[in-house]
XYZ file of C-alpha atoms in Angstrom:
356
model
C 11.604 -17.110 8.254
C 7.798 -17.705 8.236
C 7.775 -17.678 12.010
C 9.704 -14.399 12.142
C 7.321 -12.766 9.683
C 4.382 -13.906 11.828
C 6.069 -12.582 15.005
C 6.795 -9.318 13.318
C 3.145 -9.045 12.209
C 2.037 -9.570 15.793
C 4.630 -7.043 17.106
C 3.604 -4.339 14.609
C -0.074 -4.875 15.279
C 0.499 -4.762 19.040
C 2.324 -1.541 18.587
C -0.467 -0.246 16.419
C -2.991 -0.873 19.167
C -0.988 0.843 21.874
C 0.304 3.842 19.905
C -2.932 5.778 19.521
C -3.936 9.450 19.876
C -2.351 10.077 23.209
C 0.901 8.437 22.360
C 1.495 9.678 18.866
C 0.616 13.304 19.641
C 2.984 13.274 22.672
C 0.239 14.182 25.168
C 0.392 10.776 26.840
C 4.182 10.754 27.160
C 4.061 14.378 28.432
C 1.514 13.627 31.120
C 3.092 10.326 32.323
C 6.813 11.076 31.881
C 8.172 14.280 30.444
C 6.899 16.541 33.096
C 9.012 14.683 35.571
C 11.922 16.436 33.964
C 15.237 14.598 33.866
C 13.874 11.762 35.926
C 11.512 10.862 33.011
C 14.402 9.024 31.392
C 14.596 6.594 34.418
C 10.785 6.406 34.549
C 10.657 5.191 30.870
C 13.402 2.614 31.650
C 11.451 1.222 34.578
C 8.137 1.275 32.677
C 9.864 -0.380 29.639
C 11.103 -3.299 31.653
C 7.575 -3.988 32.945
C 6.088 -3.664 29.471
C 8.662 -6.246 28.133
C 7.455 -8.770 30.678
C 3.746 -8.174 30.317
C 3.849 -7.953 26.500
C 5.453 -11.354 26.125
C 3.458 -13.033 28.886
C 0.069 -11.741 27.523
C 0.729 -13.240 24.065
C 1.914 -16.509 25.716
C -1.308 -16.758 27.845
C -3.438 -16.045 24.770
C -1.734 -18.963 22.937
C -1.866 -21.324 25.893
C -5.566 -21.068 26.483
C -6.544 -20.350 22.896
C -8.434 -17.192 23.907
C -11.370 -16.116 21.729
C -11.683 -12.959 23.818
C -10.085 -11.421 26.894
C -12.718 -13.213 29.077
C -10.857 -16.529 28.668
C -7.611 -15.105 29.810
C -9.112 -13.257 32.710
C -10.992 -16.213 34.049
C -7.844 -18.271 33.737
C -5.817 -15.770 35.832
C -8.326 -14.429 38.398
C -10.893 -17.199 38.700
C -14.637 -17.027 37.887
C -15.842 -14.348 40.324
C -13.106 -11.769 40.324
C -12.326 -12.502 36.690
C -15.856 -11.492 35.740
C -15.535 -8.240 37.578
C -12.244 -7.367 35.858
C -13.808 -8.330 32.559
C -16.616 -5.791 32.863
C -14.194 -3.112 34.042
C -11.832 -3.800 31.195
C -14.625 -3.792 28.627
C -15.739 -0.381 29.930
C -12.277 1.044 29.545
C -11.746 -0.450 26.061
C -14.755 1.561 24.911
C -13.459 4.615 26.842
C -10.135 4.503 25.018
C -12.012 4.238 21.663
C -13.919 7.363 22.468
C -10.639 9.106 23.205
C -9.438 8.127 19.792
C -12.525 9.718 18.263
C -11.757 12.948 20.206
C -8.078 12.704 19.206
C -9.039 12.489 15.503
C -11.185 15.623 15.919
C -8.230 17.539 17.513
C -5.737 16.291 14.948
C -7.888 17.175 11.929
C -8.504 20.638 13.330
C -4.885 21.501 14.382
C -3.322 19.971 11.295
C -5.712 20.798 8.500
C -8.236 23.231 10.030
C -11.099 20.817 9.593
C -13.855 21.145 12.172
C -13.411 18.588 15.060
C -16.785 17.062 14.567
C -16.056 16.369 10.832
C -12.646 14.840 11.806
C -14.203 12.508 14.388
C -16.876 11.458 11.911
C -14.254 10.651 9.199
C -12.537 8.322 11.634
C -15.702 6.648 12.709
C -16.623 5.896 9.077
C -13.179 4.315 8.583
C -13.473 2.201 11.771
C -16.937 1.028 10.707
C -15.581 -0.234 7.356
C -12.599 -1.973 8.928
C -14.620 -3.690 11.650
C -16.720 -5.383 9.021
C -13.635 -7.231 7.740
C -12.111 -10.528 9.024
C -9.716 -10.733 12.013
C -6.547 -11.426 9.911
C -7.179 -8.350 7.711
C -7.726 -6.251 10.825
C -4.330 -7.403 12.207
C -2.690 -6.472 8.934
C -4.306 -3.106 8.928
C -3.134 -2.406 12.502
C 0.498 -3.300 11.728
C 0.891 -1.442 8.461
C 1.493 1.958 9.861
C 4.059 1.102 12.522
C 7.225 1.405 10.323
C 6.087 4.695 8.887
C 5.418 6.168 12.387
C 8.776 4.849 13.764
C 10.679 6.526 10.888
C 9.004 9.835 11.426
C 9.503 9.819 15.229
C 13.187 8.967 14.818
C 13.653 12.005 12.538
C 11.728 14.383 14.906
C 13.528 13.182 18.052
C 17.020 13.149 16.600
C 16.731 16.569 15.123
C 15.365 18.092 18.351
C 17.886 16.207 20.479
C 20.803 17.545 18.355
C 19.350 21.093 18.356
C 17.627 21.522 21.749
C 15.962 24.689 22.833
C 16.408 23.465 26.392
C 19.418 21.469 27.612
C 18.964 18.375 29.753
C 20.469 20.241 32.699
C 17.745 22.927 32.333
C 14.616 20.835 31.774
C 13.653 20.697 35.482
C 13.253 24.467 35.365
C 10.383 24.080 32.859
C 8.977 20.749 33.973
C 5.566 20.694 35.752
C 5.535 17.684 38.037
C 2.162 18.710 39.301
C 0.795 18.024 35.805
C 1.905 14.373 35.780
C -0.674 11.766 36.366
C 0.173 10.617 39.864
C 3.207 12.489 41.133
C 6.344 10.324 41.858
C 8.181 9.503 38.675
C 8.468 5.854 39.689
C 4.697 5.534 40.251
C 3.885 7.240 36.942
C 6.202 4.643 35.345
C 4.501 1.687 36.967
C 0.985 2.915 36.242
C 1.879 3.626 32.636
C 3.019 0.079 32.100
C -0.286 -0.955 33.629
C -2.178 1.265 31.188
C -0.254 -0.132 28.266
C -1.063 -3.744 29.066
C -4.713 -2.882 29.803
C -4.970 -1.231 26.367
C -3.336 -4.193 24.613
C -4.446 -7.116 26.702
C -7.645 -7.981 24.839
C -6.260 -7.790 21.288
C -2.897 -9.185 22.147
C -4.402 -12.375 23.783
C -6.421 -13.005 20.617
C -3.330 -12.470 18.418
C -1.440 -14.891 20.670
C -4.209 -17.423 20.340
C -4.074 -17.058 16.537
C -0.290 -17.714 16.411
C 1.175 -20.905 14.970
C 3.248 -21.662 18.122
C 3.868 -20.290 21.620
C 7.335 -19.237 20.586
C 5.943 -17.025 17.727
C 3.359 -15.580 20.129
C 6.054 -14.657 22.740
C 8.443 -13.176 20.166
C 5.605 -11.122 18.777
C 4.891 -9.745 22.226
C 8.647 -8.950 22.740
C 9.009 -7.210 19.348
C 6.035 -5.053 19.936
C 7.221 -4.157 23.458
C 10.757 -3.135 22.144
C 9.257 -0.916 19.449
C 6.896 0.754 22.021
C 9.846 1.371 24.368
C 11.927 2.802 21.650
C 9.128 5.148 20.690
C 8.624 6.236 24.251
C 12.355 7.173 24.621
C 12.403 8.998 21.285
C 9.221 11.044 22.006
C 10.232 11.844 25.583
C 13.678 13.037 24.491
C 12.157 15.171 21.697
C 9.694 16.794 24.160
C 12.491 17.416 26.766
C 14.364 19.323 24.037
C 11.361 21.666 23.815
C 10.368 21.597 27.516
C 9.793 25.387 27.523
C 6.840 25.075 25.043
C 5.374 21.639 25.029
C 2.899 22.136 27.860
C 1.182 24.935 25.916
C 0.053 22.615 23.122
C -2.546 19.824 22.983
C -0.508 18.091 20.196
C 3.143 18.711 21.337
C 4.771 16.271 18.783
C 3.080 18.224 15.982
C 4.707 21.451 17.293
C 8.176 19.745 17.124
C 7.546 18.453 13.606
C 6.379 21.811 12.286
C 9.401 23.576 13.738
C 11.647 21.339 11.692
C 9.669 21.661 8.433
C 5.956 21.974 7.542
C 6.162 18.970 5.263
C 7.297 16.854 8.234
C 4.447 18.282 10.279
C 2.009 17.185 7.448
C 3.504 13.721 7.350
C 3.253 13.395 11.106
C -0.446 14.583 11.020
C -1.157 11.711 8.558
C 0.697 9.277 10.799
C -1.168 10.403 13.931
C -4.558 9.987 12.180
C -3.521 6.472 11.027
C -2.418 5.311 14.482
C -5.530 6.967 16.009
C -7.546 4.759 13.607
C -5.452 1.756 14.586
C -6.141 2.120 18.326
C -9.874 2.816 17.766
C -10.077 -0.406 15.783
C -7.968 -2.313 18.337
C -10.142 -1.219 21.260
C -13.606 -1.547 19.598
C -13.051 -5.087 18.173
C -12.347 -6.820 21.452
C -15.142 -4.779 23.056
C -17.613 -6.027 20.479
C -16.502 -9.637 20.485
C -16.789 -9.640 24.289
C -20.553 -9.399 23.892
C -21.075 -10.978 20.422
C -19.645 -13.291 17.777
C -17.796 -11.471 14.855
C -20.169 -10.589 12.052
C -23.220 -11.997 13.939
C -26.537 -10.221 13.997
C -25.815 -8.756 17.444
C -22.317 -7.667 16.364
C -23.855 -5.837 13.365
C -26.273 -4.090 15.694
C -23.788 -3.207 18.395
C -21.144 -1.777 16.019
C -23.162 1.279 14.689
C -24.656 1.951 18.116
C -21.167 2.017 19.756
C -19.895 4.357 17.094
C -22.738 6.793 17.240
C -22.643 6.952 21.082
C -18.818 7.231 21.055
C -19.049 10.128 18.584
C -21.188 12.293 20.937
C -19.140 11.362 23.986
C -15.952 12.470 22.181
C -17.058 16.122 22.438
C -15.800 16.139 26.076
C -12.381 17.016 24.805
C -9.189 15.138 23.979
C -6.758 16.277 26.690
C -9.376 16.043 29.462
C -10.344 12.520 28.413
C -6.641 11.409 28.366
C -6.110 12.808 31.885
C -9.243 11.144 33.236
C -9.561 7.710 31.616
C -5.906 6.702 31.211
C -4.801 6.891 34.923
C -7.729 4.769 36.084
C -7.073 2.213 33.309
C -3.502 2.054 34.616
C -4.752 0.666 37.800
C -6.743 -2.020 35.938
C -3.571 -2.867 33.989
C -1.606 -3.134 37.290
C -3.948 -5.807 38.475
C -3.508 -7.643 35.144
C 0.345 -7.312 35.483
C 0.369 -8.607 39.059
C -1.798 -11.597 38.094
C 0.430 -12.466 35.177
C 3.561 -12.167 37.426
C 2.042 -14.451 40.111
C 1.115 -16.987 37.327
C 4.588 -16.809 35.901
C 6.100 -17.498 39.367
C 3.644 -20.375 39.895
C 4.607 -21.865 36.508
C 8.327 -21.697 37.393
C 7.692 -23.351 40.841
C 5.634 -26.033 39.156
C 8.362 -26.885 36.735
C 10.875 -27.084 39.589
C 8.686 -29.257 41.785
C 9.490 -33.059 41.842
C 7.338 -34.977 39.409
């Protein structure tokens, strides 16, 4: 039972890192999947299978090498030279996603409560600053706490819209805008999204795997988180398909769906979105900071406020534009990680089969 609770904690925290502004608002799923129309269902199935593999294996690798940061895992998979290059690229995108969370908070505060975007982003940054001054275990607990709440809300919104669709599944292709998807072909969108997911979660998930009591617990934590993420992908996509005639007109399409059901549900979703945005901002900035410093060290305490202030000003570029620019490129980085993990998995299997 203790092992299950620990695996569940890892799974919820993993979900909390991945499910940020782009995901919870529906903008991410819309850009990668929903605008492929009916084929988006198959795209999510393909992407989900890849996420299952990479989620489990990332946690396993973190436990195996006792990773203190993503650097250890990258050097183990790619070697010293190429591993260092991927390390710098990944660190850059970790910070980029954190900036997107700041922008997402500004948009959510404005569209939900009429609060000026610059104030909304500032509120998030203050919360992130307080959290990143806590210990690692408390950060993990904070990341996982919101997952059940978000899952319950998304289930309600998706089921109600699925049962009362404005657009039937046979009509969605009339309103879909494939040209607005990230890359074009539905299968490539699916593959790159799985890459993006692992790139976002890689750093924090390896550290959670390293902190696990056993390899089995780490692996199950990765699997549980992956299953929750896939379920949320299906639910959000199906809800958006049911309102395919409208969702491309809104920066926060899930909020549209919630408010159409009842304003109270829209309010509750707004709170959930802000909380998961906070989760991902924390989950991105912490591994970024510990890549260059020790937790709570003098350098860490200097870098933290500088990173937050700089990110605050960079967030004024705009939420949707940042999602469409940063996420696709990060997907390619994640693909490299996924391929390396797959080759390492094959090598491990072949090694076990080889005569001793």
